[in-house]
PDB file of C-alpha atoms and ligand atoms in Angstrom:
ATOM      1  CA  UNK A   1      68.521  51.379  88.953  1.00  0.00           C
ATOM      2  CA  UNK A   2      65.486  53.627  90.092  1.00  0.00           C
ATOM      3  CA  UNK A   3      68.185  56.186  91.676  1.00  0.00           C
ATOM      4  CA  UNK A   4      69.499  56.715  88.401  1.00  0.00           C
ATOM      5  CA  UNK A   5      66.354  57.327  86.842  1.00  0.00           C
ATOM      6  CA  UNK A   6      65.670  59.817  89.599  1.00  0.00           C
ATOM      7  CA  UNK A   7      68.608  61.790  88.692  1.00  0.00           C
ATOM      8  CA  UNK A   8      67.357  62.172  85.037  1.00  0.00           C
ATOM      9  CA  UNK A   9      63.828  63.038  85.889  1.00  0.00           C
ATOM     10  CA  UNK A  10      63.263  66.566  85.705  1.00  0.00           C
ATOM     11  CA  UNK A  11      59.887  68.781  85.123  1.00  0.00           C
ATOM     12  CA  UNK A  12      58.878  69.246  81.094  1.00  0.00           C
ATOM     13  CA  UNK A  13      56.819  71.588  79.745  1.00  0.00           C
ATOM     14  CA  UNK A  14      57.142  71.966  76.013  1.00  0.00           C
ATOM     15  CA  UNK A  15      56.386  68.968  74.184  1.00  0.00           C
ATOM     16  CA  UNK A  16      57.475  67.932  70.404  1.00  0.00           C
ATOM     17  CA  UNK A  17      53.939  66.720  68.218  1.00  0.00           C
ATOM     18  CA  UNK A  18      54.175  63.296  68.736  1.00  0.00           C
ATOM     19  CA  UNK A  19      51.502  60.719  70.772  1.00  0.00           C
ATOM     20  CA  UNK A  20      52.648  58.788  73.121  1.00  0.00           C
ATOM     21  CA  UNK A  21      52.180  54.317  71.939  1.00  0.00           C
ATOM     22  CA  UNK A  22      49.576  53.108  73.865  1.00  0.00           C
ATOM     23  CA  UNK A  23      51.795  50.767  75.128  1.00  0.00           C
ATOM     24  CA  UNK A  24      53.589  53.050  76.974  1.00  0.00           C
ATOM     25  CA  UNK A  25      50.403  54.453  78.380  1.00  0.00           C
ATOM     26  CA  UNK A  26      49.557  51.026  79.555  1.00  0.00           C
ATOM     27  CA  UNK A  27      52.554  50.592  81.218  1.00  0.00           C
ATOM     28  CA  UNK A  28      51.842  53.990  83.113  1.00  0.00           C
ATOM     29  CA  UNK A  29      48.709  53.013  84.306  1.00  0.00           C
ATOM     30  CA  UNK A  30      49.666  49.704  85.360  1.00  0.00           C
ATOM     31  CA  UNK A  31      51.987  51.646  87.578  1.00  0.00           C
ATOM     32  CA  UNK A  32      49.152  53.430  88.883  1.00  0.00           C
ATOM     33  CA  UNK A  33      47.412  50.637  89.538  1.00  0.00           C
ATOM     34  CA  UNK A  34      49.626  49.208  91.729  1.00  0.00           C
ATOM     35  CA  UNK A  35      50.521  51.690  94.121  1.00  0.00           C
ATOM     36  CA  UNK A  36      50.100  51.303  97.815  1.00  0.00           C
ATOM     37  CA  UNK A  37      46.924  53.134  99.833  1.00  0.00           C
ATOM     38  CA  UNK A  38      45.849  53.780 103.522  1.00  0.00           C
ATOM     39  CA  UNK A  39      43.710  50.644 103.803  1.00  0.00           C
ATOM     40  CA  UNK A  40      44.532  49.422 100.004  1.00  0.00           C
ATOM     41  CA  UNK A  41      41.204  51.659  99.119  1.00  0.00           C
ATOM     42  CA  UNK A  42      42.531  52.189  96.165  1.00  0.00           C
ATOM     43  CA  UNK A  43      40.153  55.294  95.882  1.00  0.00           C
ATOM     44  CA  UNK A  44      41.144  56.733  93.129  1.00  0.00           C
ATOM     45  CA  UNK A  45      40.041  56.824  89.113  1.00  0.00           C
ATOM     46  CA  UNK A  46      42.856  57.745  86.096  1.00  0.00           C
ATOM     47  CA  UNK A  47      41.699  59.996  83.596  1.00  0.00           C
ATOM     48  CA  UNK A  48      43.798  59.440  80.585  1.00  0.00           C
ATOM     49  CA  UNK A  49      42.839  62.355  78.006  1.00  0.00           C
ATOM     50  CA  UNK A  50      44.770  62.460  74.971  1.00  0.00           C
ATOM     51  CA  UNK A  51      41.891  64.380  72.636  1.00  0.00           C
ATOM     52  CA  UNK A  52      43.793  67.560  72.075  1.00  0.00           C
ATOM     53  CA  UNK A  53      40.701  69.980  71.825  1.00  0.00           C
ATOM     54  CA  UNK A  54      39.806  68.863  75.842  1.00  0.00           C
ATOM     55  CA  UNK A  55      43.664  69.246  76.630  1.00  0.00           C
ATOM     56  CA  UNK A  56      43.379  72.657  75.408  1.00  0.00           C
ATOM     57  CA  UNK A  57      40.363  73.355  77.546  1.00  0.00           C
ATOM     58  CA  UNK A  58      42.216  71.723  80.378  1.00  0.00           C
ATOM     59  CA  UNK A  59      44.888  74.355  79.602  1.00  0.00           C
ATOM     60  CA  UNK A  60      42.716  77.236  79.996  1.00  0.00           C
ATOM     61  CA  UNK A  61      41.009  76.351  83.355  1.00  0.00           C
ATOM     62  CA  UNK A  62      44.812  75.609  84.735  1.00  0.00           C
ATOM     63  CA  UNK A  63      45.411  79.903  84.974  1.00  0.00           C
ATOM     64  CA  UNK A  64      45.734  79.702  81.786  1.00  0.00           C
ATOM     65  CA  UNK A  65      48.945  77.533  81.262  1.00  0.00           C
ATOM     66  CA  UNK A  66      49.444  77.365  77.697  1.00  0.00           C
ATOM     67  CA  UNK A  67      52.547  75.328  77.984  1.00  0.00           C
ATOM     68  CA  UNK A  68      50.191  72.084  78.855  1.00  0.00           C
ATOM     69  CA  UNK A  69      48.685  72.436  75.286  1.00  0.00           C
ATOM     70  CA  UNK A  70      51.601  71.014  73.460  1.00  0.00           C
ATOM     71  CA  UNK A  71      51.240  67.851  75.456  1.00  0.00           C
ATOM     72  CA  UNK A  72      49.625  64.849  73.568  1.00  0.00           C
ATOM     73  CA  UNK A  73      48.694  63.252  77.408  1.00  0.00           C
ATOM     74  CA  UNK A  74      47.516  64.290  80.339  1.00  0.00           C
ATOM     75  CA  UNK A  75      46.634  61.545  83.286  1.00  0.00           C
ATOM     76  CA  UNK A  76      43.838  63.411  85.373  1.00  0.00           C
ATOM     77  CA  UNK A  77      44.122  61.430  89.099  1.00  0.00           C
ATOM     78  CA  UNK A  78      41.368  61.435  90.543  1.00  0.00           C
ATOM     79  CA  UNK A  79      40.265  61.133  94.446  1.00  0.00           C
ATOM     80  CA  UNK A  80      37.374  58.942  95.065  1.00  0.00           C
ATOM     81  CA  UNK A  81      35.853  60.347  98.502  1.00  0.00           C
ATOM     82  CA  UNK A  82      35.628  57.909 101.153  1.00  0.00           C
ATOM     83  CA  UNK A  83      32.224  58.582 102.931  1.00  0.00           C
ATOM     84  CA  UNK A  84      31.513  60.075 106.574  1.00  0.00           C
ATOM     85  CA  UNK A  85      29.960  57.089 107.788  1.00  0.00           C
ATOM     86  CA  UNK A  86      32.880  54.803 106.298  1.00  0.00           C
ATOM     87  CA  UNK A  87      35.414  56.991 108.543  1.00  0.00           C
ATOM     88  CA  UNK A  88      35.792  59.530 105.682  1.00  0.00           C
ATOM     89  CA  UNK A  89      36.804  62.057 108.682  1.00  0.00           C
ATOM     90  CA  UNK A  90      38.114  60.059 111.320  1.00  0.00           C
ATOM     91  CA  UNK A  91      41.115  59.493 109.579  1.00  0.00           C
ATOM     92  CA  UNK A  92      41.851  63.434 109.567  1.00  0.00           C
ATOM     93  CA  UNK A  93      40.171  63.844 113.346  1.00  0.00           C
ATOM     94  CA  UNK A  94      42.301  61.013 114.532  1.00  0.00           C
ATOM     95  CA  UNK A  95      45.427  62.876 112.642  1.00  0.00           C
ATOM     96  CA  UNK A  96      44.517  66.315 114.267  1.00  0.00           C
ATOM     97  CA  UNK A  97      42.910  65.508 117.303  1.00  0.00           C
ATOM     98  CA  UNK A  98      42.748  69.009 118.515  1.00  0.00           C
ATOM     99  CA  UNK A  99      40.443  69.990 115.634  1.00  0.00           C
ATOM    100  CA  UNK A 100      38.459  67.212 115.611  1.00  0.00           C
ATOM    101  CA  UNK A 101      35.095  69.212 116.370  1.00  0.00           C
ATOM    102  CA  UNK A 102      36.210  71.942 113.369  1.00  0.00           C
ATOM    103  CA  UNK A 103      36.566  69.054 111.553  1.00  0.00           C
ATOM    104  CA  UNK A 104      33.325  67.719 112.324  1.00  0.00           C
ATOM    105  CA  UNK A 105      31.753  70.735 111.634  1.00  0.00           C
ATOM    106  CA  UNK A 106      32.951  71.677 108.616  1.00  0.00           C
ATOM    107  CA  UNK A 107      31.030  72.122 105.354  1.00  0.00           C
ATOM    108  CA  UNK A 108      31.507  68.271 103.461  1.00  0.00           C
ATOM    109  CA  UNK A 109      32.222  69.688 100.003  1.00  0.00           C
ATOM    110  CA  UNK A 110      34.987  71.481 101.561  1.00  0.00           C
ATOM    111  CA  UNK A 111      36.460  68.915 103.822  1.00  0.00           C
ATOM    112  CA  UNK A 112      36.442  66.470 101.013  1.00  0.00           C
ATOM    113  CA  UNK A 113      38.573  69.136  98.414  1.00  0.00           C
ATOM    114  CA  UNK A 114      40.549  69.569 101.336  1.00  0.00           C
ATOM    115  CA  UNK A 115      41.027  66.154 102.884  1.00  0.00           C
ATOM    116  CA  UNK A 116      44.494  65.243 102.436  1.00  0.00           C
ATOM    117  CA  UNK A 117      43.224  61.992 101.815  1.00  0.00           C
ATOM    118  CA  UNK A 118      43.420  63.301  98.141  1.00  0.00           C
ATOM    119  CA  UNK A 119      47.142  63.410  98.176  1.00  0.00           C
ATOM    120  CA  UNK A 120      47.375  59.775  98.065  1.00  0.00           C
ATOM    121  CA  UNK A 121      47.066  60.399  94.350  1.00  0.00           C
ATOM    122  CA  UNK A 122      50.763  61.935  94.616  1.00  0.00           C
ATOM    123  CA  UNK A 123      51.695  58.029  94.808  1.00  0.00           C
ATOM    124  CA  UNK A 124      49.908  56.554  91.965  1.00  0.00           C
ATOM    125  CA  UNK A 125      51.805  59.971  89.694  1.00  0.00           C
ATOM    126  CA  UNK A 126      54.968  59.497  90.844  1.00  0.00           C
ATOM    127  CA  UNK A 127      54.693  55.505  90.304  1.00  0.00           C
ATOM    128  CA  UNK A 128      53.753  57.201  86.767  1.00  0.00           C
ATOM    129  CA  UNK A 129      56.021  59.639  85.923  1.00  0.00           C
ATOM    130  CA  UNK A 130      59.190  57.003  86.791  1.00  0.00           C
ATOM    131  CA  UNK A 131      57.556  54.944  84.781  1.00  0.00           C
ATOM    132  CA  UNK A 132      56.901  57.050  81.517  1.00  0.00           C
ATOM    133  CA  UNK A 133      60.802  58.146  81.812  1.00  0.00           C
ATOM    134  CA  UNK A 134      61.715  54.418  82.131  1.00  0.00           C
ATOM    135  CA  UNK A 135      60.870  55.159  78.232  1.00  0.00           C
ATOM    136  CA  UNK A 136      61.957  58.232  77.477  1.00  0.00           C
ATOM    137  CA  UNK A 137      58.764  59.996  78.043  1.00  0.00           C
ATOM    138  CA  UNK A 138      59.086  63.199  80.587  1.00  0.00           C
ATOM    139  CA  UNK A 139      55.976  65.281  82.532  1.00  0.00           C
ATOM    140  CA  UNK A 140      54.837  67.638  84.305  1.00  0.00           C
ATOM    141  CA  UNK A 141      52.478  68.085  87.348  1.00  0.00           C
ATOM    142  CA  UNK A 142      49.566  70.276  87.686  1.00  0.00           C
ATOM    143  CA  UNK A 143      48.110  70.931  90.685  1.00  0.00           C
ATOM    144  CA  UNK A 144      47.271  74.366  89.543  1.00  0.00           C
ATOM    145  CA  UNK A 145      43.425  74.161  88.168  1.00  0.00           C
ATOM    146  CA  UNK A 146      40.082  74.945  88.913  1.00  0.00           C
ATOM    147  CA  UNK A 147      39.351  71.828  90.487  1.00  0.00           C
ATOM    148  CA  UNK A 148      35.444  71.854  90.096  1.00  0.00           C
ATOM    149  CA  UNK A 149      35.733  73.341  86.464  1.00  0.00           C
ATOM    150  CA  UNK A 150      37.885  70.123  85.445  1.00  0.00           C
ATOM    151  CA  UNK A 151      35.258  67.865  87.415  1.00  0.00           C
ATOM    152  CA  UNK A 152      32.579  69.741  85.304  1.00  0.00           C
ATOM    153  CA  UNK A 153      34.642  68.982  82.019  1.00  0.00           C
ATOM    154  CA  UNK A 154      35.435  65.366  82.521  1.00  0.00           C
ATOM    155  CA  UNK A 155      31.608  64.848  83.785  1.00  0.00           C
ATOM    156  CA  UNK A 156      33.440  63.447  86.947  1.00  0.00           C
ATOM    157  CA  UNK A 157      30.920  62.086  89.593  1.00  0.00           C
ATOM    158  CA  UNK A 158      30.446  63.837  92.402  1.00  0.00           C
ATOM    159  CA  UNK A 159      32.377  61.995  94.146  1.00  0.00           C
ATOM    160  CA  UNK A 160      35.278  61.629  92.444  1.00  0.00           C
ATOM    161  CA  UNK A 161      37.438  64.692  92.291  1.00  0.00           C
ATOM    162  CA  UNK A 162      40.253  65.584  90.178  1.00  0.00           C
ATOM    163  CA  UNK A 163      43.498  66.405  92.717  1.00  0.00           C
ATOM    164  CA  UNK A 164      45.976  66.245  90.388  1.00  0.00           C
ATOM    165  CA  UNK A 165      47.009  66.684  86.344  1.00  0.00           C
ATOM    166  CA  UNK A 166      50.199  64.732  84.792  1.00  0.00           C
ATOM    167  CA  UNK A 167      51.290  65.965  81.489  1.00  0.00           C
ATOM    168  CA  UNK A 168      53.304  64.181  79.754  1.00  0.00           C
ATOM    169  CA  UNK A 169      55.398  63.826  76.446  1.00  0.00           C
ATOM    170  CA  UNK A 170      58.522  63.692  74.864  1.00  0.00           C
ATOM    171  CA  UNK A 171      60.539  67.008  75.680  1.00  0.00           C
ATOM    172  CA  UNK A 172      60.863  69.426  72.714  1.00  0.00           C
ATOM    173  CA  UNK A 173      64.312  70.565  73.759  1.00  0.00           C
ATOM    174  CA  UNK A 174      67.307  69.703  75.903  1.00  0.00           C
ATOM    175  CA  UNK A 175      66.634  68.191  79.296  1.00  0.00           C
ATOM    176  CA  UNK A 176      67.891  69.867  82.448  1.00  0.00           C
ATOM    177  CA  UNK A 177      67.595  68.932  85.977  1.00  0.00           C
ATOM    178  CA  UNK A 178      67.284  71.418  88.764  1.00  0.00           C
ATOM    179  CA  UNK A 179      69.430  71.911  91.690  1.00  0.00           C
ATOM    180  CA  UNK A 180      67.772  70.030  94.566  1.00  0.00           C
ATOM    181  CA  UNK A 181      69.252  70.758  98.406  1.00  0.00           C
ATOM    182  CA  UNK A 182      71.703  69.037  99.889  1.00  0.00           C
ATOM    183  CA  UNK A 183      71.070  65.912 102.279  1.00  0.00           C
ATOM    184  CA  UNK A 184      72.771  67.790 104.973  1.00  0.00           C
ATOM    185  CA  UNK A 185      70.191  70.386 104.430  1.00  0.00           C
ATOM    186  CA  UNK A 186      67.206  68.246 104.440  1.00  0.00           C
ATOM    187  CA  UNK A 187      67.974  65.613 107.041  1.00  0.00           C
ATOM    188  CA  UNK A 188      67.603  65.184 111.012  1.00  0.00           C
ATOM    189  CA  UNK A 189      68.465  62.028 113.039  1.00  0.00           C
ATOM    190  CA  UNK A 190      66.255  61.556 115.990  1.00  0.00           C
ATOM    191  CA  UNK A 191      65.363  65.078 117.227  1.00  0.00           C
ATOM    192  CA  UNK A 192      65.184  68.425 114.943  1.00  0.00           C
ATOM    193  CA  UNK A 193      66.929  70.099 117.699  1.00  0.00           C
ATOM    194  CA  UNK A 194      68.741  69.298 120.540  1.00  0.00           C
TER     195      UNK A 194
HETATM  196  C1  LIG B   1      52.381  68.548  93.350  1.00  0.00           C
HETATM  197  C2  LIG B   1      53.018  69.386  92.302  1.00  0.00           C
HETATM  198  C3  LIG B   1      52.271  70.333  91.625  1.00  0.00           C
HETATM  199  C4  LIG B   1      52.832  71.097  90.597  1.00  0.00           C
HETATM  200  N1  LIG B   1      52.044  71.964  89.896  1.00  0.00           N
HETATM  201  C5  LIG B   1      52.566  72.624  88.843  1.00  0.00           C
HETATM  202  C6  LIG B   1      51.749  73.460  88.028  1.00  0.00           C
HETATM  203  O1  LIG B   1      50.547  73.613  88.241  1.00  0.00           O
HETATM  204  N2  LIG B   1      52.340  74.062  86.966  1.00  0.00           N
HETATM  205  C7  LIG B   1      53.661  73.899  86.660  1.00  0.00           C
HETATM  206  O2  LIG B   1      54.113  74.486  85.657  1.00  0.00           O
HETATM  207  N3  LIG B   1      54.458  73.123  87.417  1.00  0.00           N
HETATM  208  C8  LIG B   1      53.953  72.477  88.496  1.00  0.00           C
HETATM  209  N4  LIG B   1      54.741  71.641  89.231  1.00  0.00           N
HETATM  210  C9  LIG B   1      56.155  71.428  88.853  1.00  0.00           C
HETATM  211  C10 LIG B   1      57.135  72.101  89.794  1.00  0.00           C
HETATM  212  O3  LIG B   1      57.185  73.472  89.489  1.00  0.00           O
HETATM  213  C11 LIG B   1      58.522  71.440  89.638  1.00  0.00           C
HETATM  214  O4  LIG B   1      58.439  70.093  90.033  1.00  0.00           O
HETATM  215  C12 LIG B   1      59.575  72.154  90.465  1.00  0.00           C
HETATM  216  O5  LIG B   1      59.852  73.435  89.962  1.00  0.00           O
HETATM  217  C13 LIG B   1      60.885  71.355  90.516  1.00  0.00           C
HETATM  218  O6  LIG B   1      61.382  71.143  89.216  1.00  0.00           O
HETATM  219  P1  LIG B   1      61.704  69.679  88.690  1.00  0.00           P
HETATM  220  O7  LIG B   1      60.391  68.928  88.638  1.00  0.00           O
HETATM  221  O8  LIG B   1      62.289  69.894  87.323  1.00  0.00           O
HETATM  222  O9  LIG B   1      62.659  69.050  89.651  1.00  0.00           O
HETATM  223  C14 LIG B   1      54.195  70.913  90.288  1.00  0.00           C
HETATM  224  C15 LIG B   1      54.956  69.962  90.974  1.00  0.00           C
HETATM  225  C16 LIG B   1      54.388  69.204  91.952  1.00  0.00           C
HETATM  226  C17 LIG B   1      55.220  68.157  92.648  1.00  0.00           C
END
């Protein structure tokens, strides 16, 4: 039951020294793969990096979070960047109409870092990160990196750029989930307010 998984997942950041099978990294990529997409692009590319020197290099260009070292995976997702003259702003224009000439104007290596477009990637990880647990395998997110240093690392195309970092691994220690708010808290039926 995917709700009970849910309630066991919970963020990991020291791993024990132990690879994950490739089996199980199979699995988590065939998860990726079939996630859902605005227009089934399917723009994205899965770095899977598991060679521990470039993990610790990864480390260092994350603000220095040493904690991602001890993890024998990382999944880098990657954002493939749907061109101008394929719609590559409309979709954001047609989201924010109000900005739609900032949009236009702004510089393209910026609008494409900043597209949310990327965040489709979110999908494809959490598809992932159920699916590792589904094993026994936990992870962490990263969105905190140097975004064109890892690019310049994984000799990403120019076009493809890294949005977010997965690590995972099997915890070290003792599990524990976080408090999370209560539905009452989160929730609204029809209109936020009266
Ligand atoms: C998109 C995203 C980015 C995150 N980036 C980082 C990060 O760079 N470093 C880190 O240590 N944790 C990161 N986290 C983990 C969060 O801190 C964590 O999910 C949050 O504290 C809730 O804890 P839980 O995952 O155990 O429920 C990120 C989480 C998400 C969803």
């Amino acid at each position: 039951m995917i709700l009970e998984l849910l309630k066991k997942r919970c963020s990991v950041r020291q791993f024990q020294n132990k690879p994950i099978p490739d089996e199980a990294i199979a699995l988590i990529l065939e998860a990726g793969r079939l996630s859902p997409s605005g227009g089934n692009e399917q723009a994205w590319k899965f770095g899977v990096i598991n060679d521990k020197a470039l993990i610790s290099q990864i480390a260092s260009i994350s603000y220095n979070q040493l904690w991602i070292k001890s993890s024998p995976l990382l999944i880098v997702l990657c954002t493939e960047i749907v061109e101008d003259k394929r719609g590559g702003r409309d979709i954001q224009k047609n989201r924010f109409p109000r900005y739609a000439e900032e949009i236009n104007e702004l510089d393209k290596d910026l609008y494409s870092y900043l597209n949310s477009e990327e965040h489709q990637t979110k999908i494809t990880g959490t598809h992932m990160i159920l699916c590792a647990l589904e094993k026994g395998i936990y992870s962490t997110w990263i969105s905190c990196f140097d975004v064109e240093k890892v690019a310049k690392l994984l000799k990403l195309p120019k076009h493809c750029i890294p949005s977010e970092i997965i690590a995972f691994g099997y915890p070290e220690n003792e599990t524990k989930v976080k408090d999370k708010k209560s539905i009452s808290e989160l929730v609204f039926y029809n209109t936020f307010e009266e």
